[in-house]
Tab-separated table of C-alpha atoms in Angstrom:
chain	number	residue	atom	x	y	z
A	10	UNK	CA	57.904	326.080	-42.337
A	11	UNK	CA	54.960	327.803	-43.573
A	12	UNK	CA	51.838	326.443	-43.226
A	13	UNK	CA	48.037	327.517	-45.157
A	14	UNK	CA	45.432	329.233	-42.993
A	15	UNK	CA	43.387	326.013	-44.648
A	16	UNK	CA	44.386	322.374	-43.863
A	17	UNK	CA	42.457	319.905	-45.370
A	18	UNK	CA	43.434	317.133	-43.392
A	19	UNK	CA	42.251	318.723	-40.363
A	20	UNK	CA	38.234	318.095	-41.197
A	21	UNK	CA	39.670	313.936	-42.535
A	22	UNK	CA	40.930	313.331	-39.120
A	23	UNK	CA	37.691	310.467	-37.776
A	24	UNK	CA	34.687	309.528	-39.066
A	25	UNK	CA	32.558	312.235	-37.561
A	26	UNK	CA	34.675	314.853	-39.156
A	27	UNK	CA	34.203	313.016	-42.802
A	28	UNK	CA	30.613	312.619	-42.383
A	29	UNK	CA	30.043	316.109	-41.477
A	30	UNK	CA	31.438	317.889	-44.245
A	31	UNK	CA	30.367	314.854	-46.639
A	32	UNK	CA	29.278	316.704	-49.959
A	33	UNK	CA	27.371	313.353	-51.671
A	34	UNK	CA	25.441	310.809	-49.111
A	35	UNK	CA	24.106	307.660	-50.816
A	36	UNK	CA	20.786	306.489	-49.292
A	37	UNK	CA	18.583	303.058	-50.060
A	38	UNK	CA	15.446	305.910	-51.336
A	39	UNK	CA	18.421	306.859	-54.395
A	40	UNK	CA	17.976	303.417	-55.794
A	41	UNK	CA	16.005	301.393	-58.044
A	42	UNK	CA	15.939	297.515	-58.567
A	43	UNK	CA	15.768	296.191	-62.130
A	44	UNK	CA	14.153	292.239	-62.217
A	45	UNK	CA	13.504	290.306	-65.165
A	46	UNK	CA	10.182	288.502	-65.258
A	47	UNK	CA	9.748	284.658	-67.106
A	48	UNK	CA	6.803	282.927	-67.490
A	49	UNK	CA	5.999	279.656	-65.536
A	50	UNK	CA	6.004	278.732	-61.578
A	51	UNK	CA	9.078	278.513	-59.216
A	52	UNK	CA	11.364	279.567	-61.976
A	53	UNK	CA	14.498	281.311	-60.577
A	54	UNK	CA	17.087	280.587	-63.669
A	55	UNK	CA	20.730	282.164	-62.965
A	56	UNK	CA	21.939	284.830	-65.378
A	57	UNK	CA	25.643	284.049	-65.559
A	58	UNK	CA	27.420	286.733	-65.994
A	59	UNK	CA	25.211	288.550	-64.064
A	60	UNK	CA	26.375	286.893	-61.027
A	61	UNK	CA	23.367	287.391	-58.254
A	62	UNK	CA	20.659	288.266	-60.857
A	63	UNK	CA	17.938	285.683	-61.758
A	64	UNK	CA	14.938	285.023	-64.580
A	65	UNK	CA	11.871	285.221	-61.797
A	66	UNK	CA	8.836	283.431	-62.640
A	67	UNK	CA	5.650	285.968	-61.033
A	68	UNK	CA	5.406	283.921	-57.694
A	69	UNK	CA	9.340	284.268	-57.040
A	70	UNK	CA	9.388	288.142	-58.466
A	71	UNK	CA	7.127	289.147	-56.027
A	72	UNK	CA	8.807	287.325	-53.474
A	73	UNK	CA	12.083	289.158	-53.988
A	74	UNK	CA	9.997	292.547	-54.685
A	75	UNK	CA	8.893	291.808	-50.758
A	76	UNK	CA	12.488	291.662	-49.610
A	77	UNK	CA	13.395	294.598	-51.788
A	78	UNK	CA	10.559	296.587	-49.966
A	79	UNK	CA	12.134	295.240	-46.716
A	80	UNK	CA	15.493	296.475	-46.870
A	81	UNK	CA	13.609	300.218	-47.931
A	82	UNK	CA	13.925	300.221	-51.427
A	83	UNK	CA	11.437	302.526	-52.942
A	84	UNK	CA	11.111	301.391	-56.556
A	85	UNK	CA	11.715	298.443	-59.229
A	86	UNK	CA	12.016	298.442	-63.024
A	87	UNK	CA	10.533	295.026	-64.500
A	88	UNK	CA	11.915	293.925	-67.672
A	89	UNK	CA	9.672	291.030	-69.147
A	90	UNK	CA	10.272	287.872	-71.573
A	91	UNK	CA	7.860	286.554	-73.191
A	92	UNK	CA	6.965	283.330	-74.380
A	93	UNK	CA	6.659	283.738	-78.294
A	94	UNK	CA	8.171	286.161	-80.357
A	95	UNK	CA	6.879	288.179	-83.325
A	96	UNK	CA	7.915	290.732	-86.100
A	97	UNK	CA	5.178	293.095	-84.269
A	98	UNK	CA	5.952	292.382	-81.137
A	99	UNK	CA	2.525	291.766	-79.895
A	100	UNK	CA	3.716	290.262	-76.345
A	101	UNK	CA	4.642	293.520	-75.164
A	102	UNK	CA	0.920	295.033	-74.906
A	103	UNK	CA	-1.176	292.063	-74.623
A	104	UNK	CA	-3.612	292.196	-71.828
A	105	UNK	CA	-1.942	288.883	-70.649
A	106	UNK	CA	1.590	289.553	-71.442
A	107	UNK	CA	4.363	288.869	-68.851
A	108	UNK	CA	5.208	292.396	-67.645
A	109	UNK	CA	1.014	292.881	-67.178
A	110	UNK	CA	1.131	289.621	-65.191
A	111	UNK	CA	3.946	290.781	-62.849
A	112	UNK	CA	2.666	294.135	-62.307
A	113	UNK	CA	-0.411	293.283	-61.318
A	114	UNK	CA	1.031	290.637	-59.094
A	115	UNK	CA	3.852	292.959	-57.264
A	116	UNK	CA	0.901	295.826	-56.834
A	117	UNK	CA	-1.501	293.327	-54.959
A	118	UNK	CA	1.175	291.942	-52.780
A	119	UNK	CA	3.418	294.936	-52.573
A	120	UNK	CA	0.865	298.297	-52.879
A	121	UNK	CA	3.339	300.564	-51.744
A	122	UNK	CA	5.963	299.352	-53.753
A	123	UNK	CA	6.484	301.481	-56.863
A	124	UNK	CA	6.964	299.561	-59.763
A	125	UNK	CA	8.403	300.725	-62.783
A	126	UNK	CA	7.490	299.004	-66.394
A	127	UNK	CA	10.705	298.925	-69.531
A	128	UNK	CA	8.469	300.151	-72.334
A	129	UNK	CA	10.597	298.328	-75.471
A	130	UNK	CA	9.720	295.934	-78.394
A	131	UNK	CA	13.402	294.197	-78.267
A	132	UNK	CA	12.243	291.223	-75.845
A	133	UNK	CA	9.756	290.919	-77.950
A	134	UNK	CA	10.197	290.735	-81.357
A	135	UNK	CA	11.779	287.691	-82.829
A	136	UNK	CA	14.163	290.130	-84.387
A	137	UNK	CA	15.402	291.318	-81.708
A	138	UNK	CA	15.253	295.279	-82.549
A	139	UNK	CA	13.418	298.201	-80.469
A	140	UNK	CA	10.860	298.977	-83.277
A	141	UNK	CA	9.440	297.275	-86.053
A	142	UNK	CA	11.397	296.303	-89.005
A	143	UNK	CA	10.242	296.771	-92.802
A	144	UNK	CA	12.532	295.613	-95.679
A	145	UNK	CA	15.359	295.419	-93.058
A	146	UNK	CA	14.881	299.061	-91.911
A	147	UNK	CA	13.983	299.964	-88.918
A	148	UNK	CA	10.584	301.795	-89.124
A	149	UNK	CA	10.449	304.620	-86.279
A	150	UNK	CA	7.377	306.173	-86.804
A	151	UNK	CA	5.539	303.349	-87.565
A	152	UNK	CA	6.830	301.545	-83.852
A	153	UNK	CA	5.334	304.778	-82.321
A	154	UNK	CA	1.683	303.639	-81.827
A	155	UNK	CA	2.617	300.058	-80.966
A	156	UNK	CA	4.743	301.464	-77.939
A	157	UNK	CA	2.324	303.533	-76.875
A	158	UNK	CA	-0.183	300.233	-76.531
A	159	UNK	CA	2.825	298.852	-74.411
A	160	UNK	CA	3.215	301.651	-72.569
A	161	UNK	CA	-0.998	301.992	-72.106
A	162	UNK	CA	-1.403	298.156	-71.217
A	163	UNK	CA	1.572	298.327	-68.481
A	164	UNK	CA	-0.245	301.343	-66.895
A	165	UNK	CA	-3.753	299.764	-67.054
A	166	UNK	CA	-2.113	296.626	-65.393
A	167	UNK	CA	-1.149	298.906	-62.391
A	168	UNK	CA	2.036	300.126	-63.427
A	169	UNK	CA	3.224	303.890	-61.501
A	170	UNK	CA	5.289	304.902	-63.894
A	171	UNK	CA	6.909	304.222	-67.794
A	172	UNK	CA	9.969	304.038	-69.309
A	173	UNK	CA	10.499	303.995	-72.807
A	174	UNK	CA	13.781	302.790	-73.952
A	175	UNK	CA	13.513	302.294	-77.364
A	176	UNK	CA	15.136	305.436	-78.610
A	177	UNK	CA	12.525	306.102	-81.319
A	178	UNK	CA	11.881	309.509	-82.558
A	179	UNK	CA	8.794	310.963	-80.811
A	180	UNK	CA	7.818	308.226	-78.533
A	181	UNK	CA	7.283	310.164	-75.774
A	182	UNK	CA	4.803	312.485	-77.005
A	183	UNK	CA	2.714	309.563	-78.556
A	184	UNK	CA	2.667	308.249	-75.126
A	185	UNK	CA	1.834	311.281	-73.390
A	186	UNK	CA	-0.764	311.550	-75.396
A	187	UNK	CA	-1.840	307.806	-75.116
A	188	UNK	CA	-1.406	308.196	-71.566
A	189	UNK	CA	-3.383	311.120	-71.165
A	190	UNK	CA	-6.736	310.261	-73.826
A	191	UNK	CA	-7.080	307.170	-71.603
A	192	UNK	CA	-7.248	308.318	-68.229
A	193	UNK	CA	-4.349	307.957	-66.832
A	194	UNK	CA	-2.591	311.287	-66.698
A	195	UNK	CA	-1.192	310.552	-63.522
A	196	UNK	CA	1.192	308.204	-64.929
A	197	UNK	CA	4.585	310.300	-64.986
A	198	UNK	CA	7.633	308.646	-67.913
A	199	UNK	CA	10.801	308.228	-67.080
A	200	UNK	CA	12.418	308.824	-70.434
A	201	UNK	CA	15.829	306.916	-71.264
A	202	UNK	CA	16.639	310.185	-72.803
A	203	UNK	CA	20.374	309.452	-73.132
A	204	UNK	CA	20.858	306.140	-74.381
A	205	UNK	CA	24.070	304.803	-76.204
A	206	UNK	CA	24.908	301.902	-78.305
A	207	UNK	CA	27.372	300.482	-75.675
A	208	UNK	CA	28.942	296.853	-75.506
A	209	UNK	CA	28.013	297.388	-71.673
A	210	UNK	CA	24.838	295.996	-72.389
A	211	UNK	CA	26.402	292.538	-73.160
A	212	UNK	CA	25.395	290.751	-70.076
A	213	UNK	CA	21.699	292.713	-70.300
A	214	UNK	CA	20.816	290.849	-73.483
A	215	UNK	CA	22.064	287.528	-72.132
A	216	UNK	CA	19.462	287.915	-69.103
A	217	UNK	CA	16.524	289.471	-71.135
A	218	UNK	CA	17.252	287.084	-74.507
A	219	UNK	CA	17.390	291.009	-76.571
A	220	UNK	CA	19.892	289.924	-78.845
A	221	UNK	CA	19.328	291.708	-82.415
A	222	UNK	CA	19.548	288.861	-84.746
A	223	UNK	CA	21.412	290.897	-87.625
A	224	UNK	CA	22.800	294.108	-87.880
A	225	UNK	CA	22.745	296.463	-84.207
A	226	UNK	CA	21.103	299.462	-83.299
A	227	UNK	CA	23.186	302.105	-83.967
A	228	UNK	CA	20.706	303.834	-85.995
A	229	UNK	CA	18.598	304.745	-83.337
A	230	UNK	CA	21.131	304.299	-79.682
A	231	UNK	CA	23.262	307.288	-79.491
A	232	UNK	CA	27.079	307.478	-80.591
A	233	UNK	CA	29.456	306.901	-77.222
A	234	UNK	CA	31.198	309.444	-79.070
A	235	UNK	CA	28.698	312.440	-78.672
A	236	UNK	CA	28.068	314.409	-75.583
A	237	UNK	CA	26.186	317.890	-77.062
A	238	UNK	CA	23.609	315.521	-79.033
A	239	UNK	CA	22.505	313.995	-75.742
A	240	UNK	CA	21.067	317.695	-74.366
A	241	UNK	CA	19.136	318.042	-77.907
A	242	UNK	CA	17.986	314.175	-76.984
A	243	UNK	CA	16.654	315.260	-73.542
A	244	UNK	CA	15.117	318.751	-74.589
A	245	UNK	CA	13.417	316.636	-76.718
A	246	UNK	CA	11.555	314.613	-74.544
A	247	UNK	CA	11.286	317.232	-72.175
A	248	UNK	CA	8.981	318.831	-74.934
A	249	UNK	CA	7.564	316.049	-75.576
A	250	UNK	CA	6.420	315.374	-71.435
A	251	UNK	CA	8.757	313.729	-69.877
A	252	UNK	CA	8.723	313.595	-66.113
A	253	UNK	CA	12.388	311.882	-65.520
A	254	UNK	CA	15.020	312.089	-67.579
A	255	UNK	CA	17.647	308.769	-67.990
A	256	UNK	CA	21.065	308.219	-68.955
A	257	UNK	CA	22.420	305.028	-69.846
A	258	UNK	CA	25.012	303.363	-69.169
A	259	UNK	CA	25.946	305.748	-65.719
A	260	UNK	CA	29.697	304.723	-65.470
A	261	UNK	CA	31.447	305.418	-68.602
A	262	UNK	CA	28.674	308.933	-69.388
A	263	UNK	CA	29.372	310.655	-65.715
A	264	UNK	CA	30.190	313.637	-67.908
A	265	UNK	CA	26.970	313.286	-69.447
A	266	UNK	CA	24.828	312.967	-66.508
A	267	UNK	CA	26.390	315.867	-65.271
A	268	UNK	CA	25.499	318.085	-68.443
A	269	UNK	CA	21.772	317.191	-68.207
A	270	UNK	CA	21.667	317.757	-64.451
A	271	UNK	CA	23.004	321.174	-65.134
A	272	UNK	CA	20.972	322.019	-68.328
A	273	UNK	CA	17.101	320.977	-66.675
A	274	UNK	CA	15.342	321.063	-63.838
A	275	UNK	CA	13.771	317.747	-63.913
A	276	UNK	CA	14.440	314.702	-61.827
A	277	UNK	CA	17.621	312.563	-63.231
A	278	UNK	CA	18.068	309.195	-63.619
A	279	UNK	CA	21.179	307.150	-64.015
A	280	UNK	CA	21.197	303.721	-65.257
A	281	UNK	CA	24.455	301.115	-63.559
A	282	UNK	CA	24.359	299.130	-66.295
A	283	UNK	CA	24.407	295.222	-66.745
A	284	UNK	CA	28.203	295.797	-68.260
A	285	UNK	CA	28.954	297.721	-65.177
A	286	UNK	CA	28.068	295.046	-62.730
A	287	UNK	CA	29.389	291.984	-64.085
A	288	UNK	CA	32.504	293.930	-64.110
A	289	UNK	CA	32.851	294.630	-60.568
A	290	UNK	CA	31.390	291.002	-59.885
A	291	UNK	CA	33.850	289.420	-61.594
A	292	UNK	CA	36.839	291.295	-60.182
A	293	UNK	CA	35.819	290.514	-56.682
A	294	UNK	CA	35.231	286.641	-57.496
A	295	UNK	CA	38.751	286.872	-58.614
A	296	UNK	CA	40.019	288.632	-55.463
A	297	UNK	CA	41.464	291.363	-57.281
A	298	UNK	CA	39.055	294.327	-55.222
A	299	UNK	CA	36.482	294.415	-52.958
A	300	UNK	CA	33.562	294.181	-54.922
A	301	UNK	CA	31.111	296.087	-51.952
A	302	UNK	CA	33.413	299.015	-51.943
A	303	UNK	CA	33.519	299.389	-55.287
A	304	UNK	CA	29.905	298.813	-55.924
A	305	UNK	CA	29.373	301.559	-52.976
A	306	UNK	CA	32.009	304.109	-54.518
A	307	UNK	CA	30.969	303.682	-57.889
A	308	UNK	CA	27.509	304.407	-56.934
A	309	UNK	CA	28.203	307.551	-54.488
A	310	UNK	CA	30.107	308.837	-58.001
A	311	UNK	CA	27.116	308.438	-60.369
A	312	UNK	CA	25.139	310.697	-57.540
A	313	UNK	CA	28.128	313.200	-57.003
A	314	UNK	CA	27.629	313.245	-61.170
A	315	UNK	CA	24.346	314.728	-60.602
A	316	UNK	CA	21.995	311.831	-60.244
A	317	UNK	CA	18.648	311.783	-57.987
A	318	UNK	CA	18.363	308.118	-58.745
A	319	UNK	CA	20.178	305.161	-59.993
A	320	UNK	CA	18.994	301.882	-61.516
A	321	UNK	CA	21.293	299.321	-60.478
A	322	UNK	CA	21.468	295.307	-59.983
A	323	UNK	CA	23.688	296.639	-57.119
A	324	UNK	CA	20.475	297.792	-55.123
A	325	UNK	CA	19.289	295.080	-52.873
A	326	UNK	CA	23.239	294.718	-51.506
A	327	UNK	CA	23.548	297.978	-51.496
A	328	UNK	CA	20.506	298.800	-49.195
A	329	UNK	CA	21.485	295.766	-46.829
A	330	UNK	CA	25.283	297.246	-46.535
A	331	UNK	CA	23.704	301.186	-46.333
A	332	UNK	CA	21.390	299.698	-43.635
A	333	UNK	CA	23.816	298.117	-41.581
């Protein structure tokens, strides 16, 4: 029988082989640990379909932002709920808001910790959408300047970087330009530049209470449908002076990641969504895979898609089983 000159099995043979000629290598500096921050003390409320994931009051965030540094994770994402709500959202850049209390916690306890700040109005607002609302419409450029002040009061509290993920027109010039008039140039945004109306977020708005209380947001989330409109999205903010650009959900838009890796040069991000998780979670509760696997290969396939860094509830397990 006639055999190839090539024979792929030869280089599969043992582990050394595989490891040698491995193409995509995920590492614990790839990933990035979302938390949600509550108000009170000793708070750690379960999310439930989030199985693993918790509400932290500030004393218990920064506890778990100390074990996070421990098992060499380089950066967190902090998500905040407040304790009133408003049409303006006014929580979200108070001095003394919840996100401004945790970052200024994690960044005296943790310094070297980077700690990333969800610049949004949805949390916030006691109608649950990303902007402002006027006469049931959701007012884009009017939400600019009030997520800018987020954006400003999160860096002021200590925050390294920004990530607007409200998916309003222009936000990321206005604060670049915020940003910049007050000092803190330094402060690079990680854009969600890609962001779809997906039902993974389900889980998400259980854990951060960012239900919208009528009608959804597919005016201003992108259409699962469209791929194309996603590279017009991300020039966009790379005009506008973005430093990272995001996808979201990672999973179900590996096509998508891959297009903006290929079209720019800056740093991608990929967001494992809530959706994503509780999917895997629940599958290995019920016996039917190996949830660490899965967790593992679904995160080496968002890299091999072309991402330099994933958000991902997966993080902390994922660092303790890339560690061991």
């Amino acid at each position: 029988m006639q055999f190839p000159d090539y024979r792929p099995r030869r280089l599969r043979q043992t582990g050394a082989f595989r490891r040698m000629i491995r193409e995509t290598t995920l590492k614990t500096d790839d990933l990035i640990m979302p938390f949600f921050a509550i108000g009170g003390k000793d708070v750690k409320n379960p999310v439930p379909s989030m199985p693993g994931q918790y509400q932290l009051s500030v004393d218990n965030l920064v506890k778990a932002v100390k074990q996070a540094a421990d098992l060499g994770l380089p950066a967190v994402i902090v998500f905040g709920l407040p304790d009133k709500k408003d049409p303006l959202g006014t929580q979200a850049y108070a001095k003394d808001g919840i996100v401004q209390k945790a970052v200024r916690a994690v960044k005296d306890k943790c310094p070297d910790m980077m700690v990333i700040t969800d610049v949004c109005l949805c949390q916030y607002t006691d109608h649950g959408h990303c902007g402002i609302v006027d006469k049931g419409v959701i007012d884009n450029d009017g939400s600019l300047d009030l997520l800018a002040r987020t954006a400003l009061s999160h860096a002021q509290a200590g925050a390294d970087m920004v990530a607007p993920s409200d998916m309003m027109d222009g936000r990321v010039g206005m604060i670049r330009e915020t940003l910049d008039e007050n000092d803190l140039a330094h402060v690079p945004i990680m854009s969600y530049a890609a962001k779809y109306c997906s039902a993974y977020y389900g889980p998400f708005r259980e854990a951060a209470d960012s239900s919208p209380q009528f009608g959804d947001r597919r005016t201003y989330q992108m259409d699962p449908a469209n791929a194309v409109e996603a590279v017009r999205e991300a020039s966009l903010d790379v005009t506008e002076g973005a430093d990272i650009l995001m996808v979201k959900p990672a999973l179900p838009y590996l096509d998508v990641i891959h297009r903006i890796r290929e079209e720019f040069d800056l740093p991608v991000a990929a967001y494992n969504v809530s959706g994503e998780y509780a999917m895997i979670k629940a599958a290995d509760q019920m016996g039917w895979l190996d949830g660490k696997a899965v967790a593992l290969e679904t995160l080496t396939a968002i890299k091999r898609a072309g991402a330099d860094m994933i958000l991902t509830y997966f993080a902390m397990e994922a660092a303790q089983l890339l560690n061991q």
